[in-house]
GROMACS .gro file of C-alpha atoms in nm:
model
  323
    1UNK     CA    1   2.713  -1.329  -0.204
    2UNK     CA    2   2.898  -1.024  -0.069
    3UNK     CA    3   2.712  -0.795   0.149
    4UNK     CA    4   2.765  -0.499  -0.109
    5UNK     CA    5   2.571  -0.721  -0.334
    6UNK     CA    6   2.298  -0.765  -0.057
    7UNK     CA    7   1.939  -0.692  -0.212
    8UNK     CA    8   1.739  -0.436   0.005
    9UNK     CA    9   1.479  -0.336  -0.212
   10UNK     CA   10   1.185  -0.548  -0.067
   11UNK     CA   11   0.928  -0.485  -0.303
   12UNK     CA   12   0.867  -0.279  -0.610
   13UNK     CA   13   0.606  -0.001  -0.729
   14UNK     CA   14   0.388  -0.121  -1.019
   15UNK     CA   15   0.335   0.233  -1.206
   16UNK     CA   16   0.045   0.001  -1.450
   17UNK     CA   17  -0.081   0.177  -1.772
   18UNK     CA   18  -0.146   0.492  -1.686
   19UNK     CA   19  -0.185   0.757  -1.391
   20UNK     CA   20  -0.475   0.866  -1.516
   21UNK     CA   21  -0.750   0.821  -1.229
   22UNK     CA   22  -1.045   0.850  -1.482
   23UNK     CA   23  -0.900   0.545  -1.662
   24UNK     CA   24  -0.878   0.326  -1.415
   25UNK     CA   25  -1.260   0.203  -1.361
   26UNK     CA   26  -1.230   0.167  -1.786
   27UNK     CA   27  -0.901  -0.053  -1.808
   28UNK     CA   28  -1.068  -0.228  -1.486
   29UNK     CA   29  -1.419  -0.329  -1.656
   30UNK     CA   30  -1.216  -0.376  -2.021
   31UNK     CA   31  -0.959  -0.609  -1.889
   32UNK     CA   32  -1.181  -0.810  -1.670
   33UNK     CA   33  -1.437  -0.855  -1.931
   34UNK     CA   34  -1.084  -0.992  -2.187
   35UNK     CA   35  -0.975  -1.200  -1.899
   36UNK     CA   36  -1.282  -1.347  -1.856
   37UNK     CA   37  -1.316  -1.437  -2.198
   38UNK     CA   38  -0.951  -1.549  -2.244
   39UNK     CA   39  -1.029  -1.842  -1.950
   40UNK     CA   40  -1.377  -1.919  -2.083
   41UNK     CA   41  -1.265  -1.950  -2.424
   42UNK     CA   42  -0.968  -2.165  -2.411
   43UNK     CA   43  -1.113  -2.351  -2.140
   44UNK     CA   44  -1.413  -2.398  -2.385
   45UNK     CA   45  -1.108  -2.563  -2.688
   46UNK     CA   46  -0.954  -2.775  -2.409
   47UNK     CA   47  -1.282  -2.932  -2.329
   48UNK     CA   48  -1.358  -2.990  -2.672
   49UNK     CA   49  -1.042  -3.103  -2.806
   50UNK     CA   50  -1.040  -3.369  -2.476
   51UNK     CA   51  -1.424  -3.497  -2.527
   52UNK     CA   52  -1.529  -3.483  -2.909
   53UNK     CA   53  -1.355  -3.822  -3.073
   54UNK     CA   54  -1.336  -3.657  -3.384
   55UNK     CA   55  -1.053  -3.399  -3.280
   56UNK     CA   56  -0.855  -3.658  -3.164
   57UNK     CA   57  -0.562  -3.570  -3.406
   58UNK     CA   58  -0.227  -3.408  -3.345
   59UNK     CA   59  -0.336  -3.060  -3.486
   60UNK     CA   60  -0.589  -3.048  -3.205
   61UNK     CA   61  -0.389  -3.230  -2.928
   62UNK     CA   62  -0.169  -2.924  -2.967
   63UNK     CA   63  -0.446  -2.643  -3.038
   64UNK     CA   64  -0.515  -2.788  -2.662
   65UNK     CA   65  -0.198  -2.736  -2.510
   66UNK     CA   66  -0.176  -2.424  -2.701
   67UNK     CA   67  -0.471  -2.311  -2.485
   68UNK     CA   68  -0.378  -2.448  -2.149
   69UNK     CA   69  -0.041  -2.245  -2.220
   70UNK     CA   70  -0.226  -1.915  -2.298
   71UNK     CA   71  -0.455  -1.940  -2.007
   72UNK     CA   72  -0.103  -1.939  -1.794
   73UNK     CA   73   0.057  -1.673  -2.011
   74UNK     CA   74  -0.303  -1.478  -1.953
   75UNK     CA   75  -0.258  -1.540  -1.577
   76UNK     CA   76   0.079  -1.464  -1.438
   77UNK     CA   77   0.013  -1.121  -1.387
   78UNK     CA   78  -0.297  -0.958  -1.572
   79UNK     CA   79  -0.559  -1.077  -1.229
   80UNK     CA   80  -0.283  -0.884  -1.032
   81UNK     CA   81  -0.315  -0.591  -1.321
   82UNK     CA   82  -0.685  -0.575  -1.271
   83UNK     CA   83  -0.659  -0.561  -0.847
   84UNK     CA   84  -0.396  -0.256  -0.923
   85UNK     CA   85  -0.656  -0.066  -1.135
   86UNK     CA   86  -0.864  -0.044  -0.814
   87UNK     CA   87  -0.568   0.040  -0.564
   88UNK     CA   88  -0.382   0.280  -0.440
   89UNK     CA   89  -0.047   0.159  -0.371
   90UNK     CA   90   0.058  -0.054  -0.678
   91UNK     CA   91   0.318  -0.293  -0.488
   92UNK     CA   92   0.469  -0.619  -0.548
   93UNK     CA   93   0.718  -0.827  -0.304
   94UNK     CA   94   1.069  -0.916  -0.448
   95UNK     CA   95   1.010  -1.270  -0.472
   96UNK     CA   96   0.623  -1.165  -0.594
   97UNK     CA   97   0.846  -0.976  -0.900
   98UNK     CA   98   1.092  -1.276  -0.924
   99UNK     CA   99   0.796  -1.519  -0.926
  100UNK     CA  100   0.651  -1.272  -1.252
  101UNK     CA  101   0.959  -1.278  -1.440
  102UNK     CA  102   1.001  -1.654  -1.407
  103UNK     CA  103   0.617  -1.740  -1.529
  104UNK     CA  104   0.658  -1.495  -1.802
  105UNK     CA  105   0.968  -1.621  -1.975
  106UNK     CA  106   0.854  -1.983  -1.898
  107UNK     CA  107   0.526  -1.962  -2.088
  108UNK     CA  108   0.592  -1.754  -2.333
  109UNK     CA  109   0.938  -1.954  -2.405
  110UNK     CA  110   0.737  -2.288  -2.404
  111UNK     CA  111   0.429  -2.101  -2.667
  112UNK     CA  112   0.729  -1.987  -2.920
  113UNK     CA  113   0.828  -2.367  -2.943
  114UNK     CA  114   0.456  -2.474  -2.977
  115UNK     CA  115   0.360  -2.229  -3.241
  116UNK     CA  116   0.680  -2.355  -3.431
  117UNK     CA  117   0.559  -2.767  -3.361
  118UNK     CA  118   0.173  -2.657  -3.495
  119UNK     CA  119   0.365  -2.499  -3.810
  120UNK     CA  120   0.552  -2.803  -3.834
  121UNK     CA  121   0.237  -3.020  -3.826
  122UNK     CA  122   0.102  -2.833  -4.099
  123UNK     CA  123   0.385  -2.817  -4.268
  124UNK     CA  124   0.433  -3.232  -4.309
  125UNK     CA  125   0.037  -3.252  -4.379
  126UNK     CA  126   0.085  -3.010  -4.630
  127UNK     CA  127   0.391  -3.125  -4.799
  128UNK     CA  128   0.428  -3.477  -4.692
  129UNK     CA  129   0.043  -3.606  -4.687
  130UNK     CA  130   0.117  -3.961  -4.744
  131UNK     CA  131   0.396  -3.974  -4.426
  132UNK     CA  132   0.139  -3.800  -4.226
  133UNK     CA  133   0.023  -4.038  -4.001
  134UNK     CA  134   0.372  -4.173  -3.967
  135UNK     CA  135   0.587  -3.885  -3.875
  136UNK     CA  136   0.291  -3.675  -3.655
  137UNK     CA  137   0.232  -4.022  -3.413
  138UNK     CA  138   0.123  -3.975  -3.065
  139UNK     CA  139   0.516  -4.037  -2.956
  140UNK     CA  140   0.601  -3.735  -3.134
  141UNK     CA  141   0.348  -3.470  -3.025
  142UNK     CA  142   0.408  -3.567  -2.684
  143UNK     CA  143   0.773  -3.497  -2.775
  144UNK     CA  144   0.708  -3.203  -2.925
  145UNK     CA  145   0.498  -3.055  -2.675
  146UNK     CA  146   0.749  -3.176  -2.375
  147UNK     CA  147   1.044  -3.033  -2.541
  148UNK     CA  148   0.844  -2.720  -2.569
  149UNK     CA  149   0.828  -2.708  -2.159
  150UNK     CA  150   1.189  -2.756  -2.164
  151UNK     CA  151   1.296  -2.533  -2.386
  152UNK     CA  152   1.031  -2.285  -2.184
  153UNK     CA  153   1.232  -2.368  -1.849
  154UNK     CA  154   1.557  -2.379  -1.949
  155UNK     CA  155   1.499  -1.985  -2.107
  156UNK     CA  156   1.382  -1.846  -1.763
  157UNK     CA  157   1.615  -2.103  -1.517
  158UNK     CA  158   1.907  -1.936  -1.754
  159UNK     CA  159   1.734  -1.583  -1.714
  160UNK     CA  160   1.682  -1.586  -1.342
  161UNK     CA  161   2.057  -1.726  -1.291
  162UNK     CA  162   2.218  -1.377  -1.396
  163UNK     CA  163   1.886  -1.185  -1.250
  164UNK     CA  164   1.784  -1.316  -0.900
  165UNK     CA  165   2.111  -1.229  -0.742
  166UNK     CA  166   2.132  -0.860  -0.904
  167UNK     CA  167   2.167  -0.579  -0.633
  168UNK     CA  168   1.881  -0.372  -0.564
  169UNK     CA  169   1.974  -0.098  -0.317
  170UNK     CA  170   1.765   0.231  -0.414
  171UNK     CA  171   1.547   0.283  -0.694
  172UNK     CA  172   1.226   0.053  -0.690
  173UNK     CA  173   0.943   0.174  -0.961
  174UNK     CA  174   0.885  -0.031  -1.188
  175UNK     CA  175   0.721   0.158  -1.523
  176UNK     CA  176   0.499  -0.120  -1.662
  177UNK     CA  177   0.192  -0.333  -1.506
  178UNK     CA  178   0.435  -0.633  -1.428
  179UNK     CA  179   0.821  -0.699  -1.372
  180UNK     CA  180   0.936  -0.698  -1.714
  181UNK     CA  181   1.268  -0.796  -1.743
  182UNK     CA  182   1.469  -0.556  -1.871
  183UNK     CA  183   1.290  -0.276  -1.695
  184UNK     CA  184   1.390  -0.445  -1.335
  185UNK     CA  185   1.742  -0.493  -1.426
  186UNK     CA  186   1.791  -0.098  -1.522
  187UNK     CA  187   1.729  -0.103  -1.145
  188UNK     CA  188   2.042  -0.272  -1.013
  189UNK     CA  189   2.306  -0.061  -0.871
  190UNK     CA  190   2.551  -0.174  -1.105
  191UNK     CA  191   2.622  -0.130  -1.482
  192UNK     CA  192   2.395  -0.350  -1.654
  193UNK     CA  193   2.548  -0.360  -1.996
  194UNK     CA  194   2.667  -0.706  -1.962
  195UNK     CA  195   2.318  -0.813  -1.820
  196UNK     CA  196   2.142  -0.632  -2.130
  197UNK     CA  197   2.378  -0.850  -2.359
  198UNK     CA  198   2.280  -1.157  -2.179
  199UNK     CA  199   1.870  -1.106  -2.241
  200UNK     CA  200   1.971  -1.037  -2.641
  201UNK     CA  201   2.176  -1.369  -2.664
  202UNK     CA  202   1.905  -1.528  -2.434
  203UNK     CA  203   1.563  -1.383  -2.509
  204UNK     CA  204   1.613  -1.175  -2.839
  205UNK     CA  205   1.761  -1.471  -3.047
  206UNK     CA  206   1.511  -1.705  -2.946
  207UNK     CA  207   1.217  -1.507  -3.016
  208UNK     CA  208   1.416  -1.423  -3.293
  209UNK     CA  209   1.493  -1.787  -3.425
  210UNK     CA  210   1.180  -1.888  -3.350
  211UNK     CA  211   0.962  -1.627  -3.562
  212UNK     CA  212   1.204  -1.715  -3.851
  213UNK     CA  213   1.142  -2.065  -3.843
  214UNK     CA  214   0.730  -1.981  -3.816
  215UNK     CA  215   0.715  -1.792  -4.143
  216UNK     CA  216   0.985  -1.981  -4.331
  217UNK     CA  217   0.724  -2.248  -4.266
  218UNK     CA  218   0.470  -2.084  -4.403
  219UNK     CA  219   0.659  -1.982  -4.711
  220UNK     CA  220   0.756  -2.334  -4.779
  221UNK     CA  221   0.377  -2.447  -4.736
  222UNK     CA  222   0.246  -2.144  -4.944
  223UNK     CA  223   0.481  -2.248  -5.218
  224UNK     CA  224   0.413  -2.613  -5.172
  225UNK     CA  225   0.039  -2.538  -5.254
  226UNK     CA  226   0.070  -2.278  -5.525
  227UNK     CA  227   0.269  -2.577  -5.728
  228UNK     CA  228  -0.079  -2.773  -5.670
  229UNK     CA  229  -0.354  -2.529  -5.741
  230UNK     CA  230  -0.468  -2.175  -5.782
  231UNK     CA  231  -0.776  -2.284  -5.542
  232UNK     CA  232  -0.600  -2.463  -5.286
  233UNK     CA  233  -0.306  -2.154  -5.282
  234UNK     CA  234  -0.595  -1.948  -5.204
  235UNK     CA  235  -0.752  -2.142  -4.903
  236UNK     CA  236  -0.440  -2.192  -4.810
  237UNK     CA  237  -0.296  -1.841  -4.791
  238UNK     CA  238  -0.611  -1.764  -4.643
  239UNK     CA  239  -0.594  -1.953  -4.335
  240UNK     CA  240  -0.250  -1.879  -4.263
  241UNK     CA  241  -0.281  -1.471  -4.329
  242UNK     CA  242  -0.443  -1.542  -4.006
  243UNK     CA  243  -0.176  -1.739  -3.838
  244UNK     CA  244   0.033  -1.446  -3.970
  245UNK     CA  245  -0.082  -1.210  -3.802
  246UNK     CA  246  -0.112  -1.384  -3.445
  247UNK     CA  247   0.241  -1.458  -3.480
  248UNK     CA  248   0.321  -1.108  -3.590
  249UNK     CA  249   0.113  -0.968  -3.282
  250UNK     CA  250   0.304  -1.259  -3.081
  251UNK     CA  251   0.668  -1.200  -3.162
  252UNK     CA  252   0.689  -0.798  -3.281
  253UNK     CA  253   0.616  -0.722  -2.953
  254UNK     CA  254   0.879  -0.976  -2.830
  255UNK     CA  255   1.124  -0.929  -3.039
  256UNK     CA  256   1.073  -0.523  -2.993
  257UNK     CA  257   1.140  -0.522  -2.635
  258UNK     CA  258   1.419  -0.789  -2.626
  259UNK     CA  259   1.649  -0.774  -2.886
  260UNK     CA  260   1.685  -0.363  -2.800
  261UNK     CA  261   1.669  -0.406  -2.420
  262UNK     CA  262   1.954  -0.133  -2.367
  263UNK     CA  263   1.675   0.119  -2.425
  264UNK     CA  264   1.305   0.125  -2.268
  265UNK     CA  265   1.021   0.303  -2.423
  266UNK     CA  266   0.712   0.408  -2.317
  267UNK     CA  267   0.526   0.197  -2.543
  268UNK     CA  268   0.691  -0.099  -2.413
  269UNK     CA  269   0.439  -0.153  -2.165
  270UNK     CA  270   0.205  -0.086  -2.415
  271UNK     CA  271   0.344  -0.385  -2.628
  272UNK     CA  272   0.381  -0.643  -2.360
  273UNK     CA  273  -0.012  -0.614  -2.351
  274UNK     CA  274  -0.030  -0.823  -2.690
  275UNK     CA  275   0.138  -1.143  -2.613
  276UNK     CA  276   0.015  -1.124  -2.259
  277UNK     CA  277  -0.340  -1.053  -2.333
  278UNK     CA  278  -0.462  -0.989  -2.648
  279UNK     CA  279  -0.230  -1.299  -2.776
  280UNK     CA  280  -0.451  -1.516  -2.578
  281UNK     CA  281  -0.767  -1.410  -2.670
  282UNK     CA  282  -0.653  -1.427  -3.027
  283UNK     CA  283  -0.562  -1.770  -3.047
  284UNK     CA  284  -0.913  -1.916  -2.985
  285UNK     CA  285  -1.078  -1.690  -3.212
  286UNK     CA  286  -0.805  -1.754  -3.538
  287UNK     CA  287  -0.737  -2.136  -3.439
  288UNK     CA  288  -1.121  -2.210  -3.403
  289UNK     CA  289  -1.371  -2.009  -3.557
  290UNK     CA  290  -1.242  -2.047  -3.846
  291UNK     CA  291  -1.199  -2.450  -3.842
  292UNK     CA  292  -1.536  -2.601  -3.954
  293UNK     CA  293  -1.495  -2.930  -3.718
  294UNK     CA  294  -1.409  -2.713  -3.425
  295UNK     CA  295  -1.732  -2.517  -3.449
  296UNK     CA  296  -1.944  -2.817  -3.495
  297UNK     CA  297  -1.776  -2.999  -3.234
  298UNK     CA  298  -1.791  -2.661  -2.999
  299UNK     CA  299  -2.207  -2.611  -3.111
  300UNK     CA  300  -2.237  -3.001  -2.937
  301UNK     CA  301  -2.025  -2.933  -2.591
  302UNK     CA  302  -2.236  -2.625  -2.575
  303UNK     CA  303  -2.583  -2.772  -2.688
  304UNK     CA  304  -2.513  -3.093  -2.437
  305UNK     CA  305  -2.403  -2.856  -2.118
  306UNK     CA  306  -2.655  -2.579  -2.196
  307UNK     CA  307  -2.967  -2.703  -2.374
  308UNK     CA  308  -3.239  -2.813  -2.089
  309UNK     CA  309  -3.283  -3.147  -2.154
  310UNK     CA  310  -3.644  -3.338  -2.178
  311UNK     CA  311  -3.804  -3.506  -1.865
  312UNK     CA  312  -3.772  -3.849  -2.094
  313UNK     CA  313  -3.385  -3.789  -2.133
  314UNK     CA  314  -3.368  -3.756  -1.760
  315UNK     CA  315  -3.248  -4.078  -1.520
  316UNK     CA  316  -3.554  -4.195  -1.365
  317UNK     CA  317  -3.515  -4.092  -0.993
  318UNK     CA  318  -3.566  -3.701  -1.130
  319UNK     CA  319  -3.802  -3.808  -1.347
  320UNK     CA  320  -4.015  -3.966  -1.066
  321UNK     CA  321  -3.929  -3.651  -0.816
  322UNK     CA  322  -4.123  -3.467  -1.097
  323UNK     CA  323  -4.465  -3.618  -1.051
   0.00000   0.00000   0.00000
């Protein structure tokens, strides 16, 4: 690399959600008390899905992965979020902000590929009930949820390639709570049309491709059922209105901020919030609560942890201690 290329900028000023000083002991308490819950509660489905027999299906083998992927997503930079709301000096390293934009486009790369594989398991035991158990074998939900990872690290290897070597020579705030892409490369001291065009044919077409597939998916399966019966169409379009909307609140954002990256907006920040946060804590709440065998399975992990148990269902050495 050329020395006028040489990066000097050695770290960047996080300008978070708001100046506001008032705010900051709010967003502080709020977005612990969401993080909190967004590692508690998909820890809570990974633990189920792993210990109750019952769940052992490919629906659930990839509700789990779906979790283990949003407590990532959840992770790469909302802890660091929460520490800013409480500091002075809002600063992260180059290689810190490198490190963000890598996690970011890796998880949420790999969730838009598992979203579309749990549409696609619904979709062939929707339409194609009898081949079920055939096409949706263990061979292929590993595949599917591999190919998710690769897809996931192929998007932010390609990203970094045209990003990690950019120039940074003056200008180093950063107007969101993380490095989001396309507000760090409006840093570089060069033009960064070409770069701009690089995250749409990168990141804008595969959110892009990606939220087509979901809810041409959920067409075909809405139609599938309304051919079958007014009741079923019903339950049906009832479960997946909530899908919907997750992958609404999922991609919009997404698909907002990337496919027009040669303009930021204030609410940009604002938006990144929903498939970094509230995404997360979504996901347990529309994939779970409303699955009958997940809450029964969920009442028994939490009676067996939680309920104290009798001094006759204890081994015997406690049992002797006792007396």
């Amino acid at each position: 690399m050329d020395s006028d290329n040489f990066s000097v900028v050695s770290e960047f000023v996080l300008l978070g959600l708001s100046s506001s000083q008032d705010l900051q002991l709010f967003f502080f308490i709020f977005f612990s008390v969401l993080y909190v819950a967004i590692v508690l509660g998909n820890l809570l489905i990974i633990l189920t899905v792993t210990s109750d027999a019952n769940l052992h299906s490919p629906m659930y083998f990839l509700l789990g992965n779906l979790s283990f992927v949003d407590i990532c997503q959840a992770s790469f930079a909302t802890p660091k979020m929460i520490a800013d709301f409480l500091s002075e000096h809002k600063t992260i390293s180059f290689n810190g902000c490198i490190a963000q934009i890598f996690f970011i486009h890796l998880f949420t790369g790999g969730e838009m590929v598992l979203l579309v594989s749990m549409a696609y398991d619904r979709y062939v035991a929707i339409c194609k009930p009898l081949h079920y158990v055939v096409i949706m074998n263990r061979r292929m939900c590993t595949v599917l949820v591999m190919f998710s990872w690769v897809v996931g690290l192929v998007h932010t290897l390609s990203q970094l390639s045209f990003t990690v070597n950019l120039p940074f020579c003056g200008p180093n705030v950063v107007d969101s709570f993380f490095c989001d892409l396309p507000r760090v490369t409006k840093l570089a001291c060069l033009d960064s049309y070409i770069i701009e065009i690089l995250i749409v044919a990168n990141s804008g077409i595969l959110s892009l491709s990606t939220f087509v597939l979901l809810i041409s998916s959920y067409i075909i399966i809405l139609v599938t059922v309304w051919f079958k019966s007014s009741a079923a169409m019903a339950k049906a379009f009832s479960t997946l209105a909530a899908h919907i909307m997750v992958v609404v609140l999922f991609f919009g954002p997404c698909i907002f901020i990337y496919v027009w990256p040669f303009t930021t907006y204030p609410v940009d920040k604002l938006l990144a919030i929903f498939y970094t946060i509230f995404t997360p804590i979504l996901n347990p709440i529309i994939y779970t609560l409303r699955n009958k065998d997940m809450k029964v399975a969920m009442r028994k992990i939490v009676t067996h942890y939680l309920k104290p148990k009798k001094i006759t269902e204890m081994p015997l050495v406690i049992r002797n201690s006792l007396y």
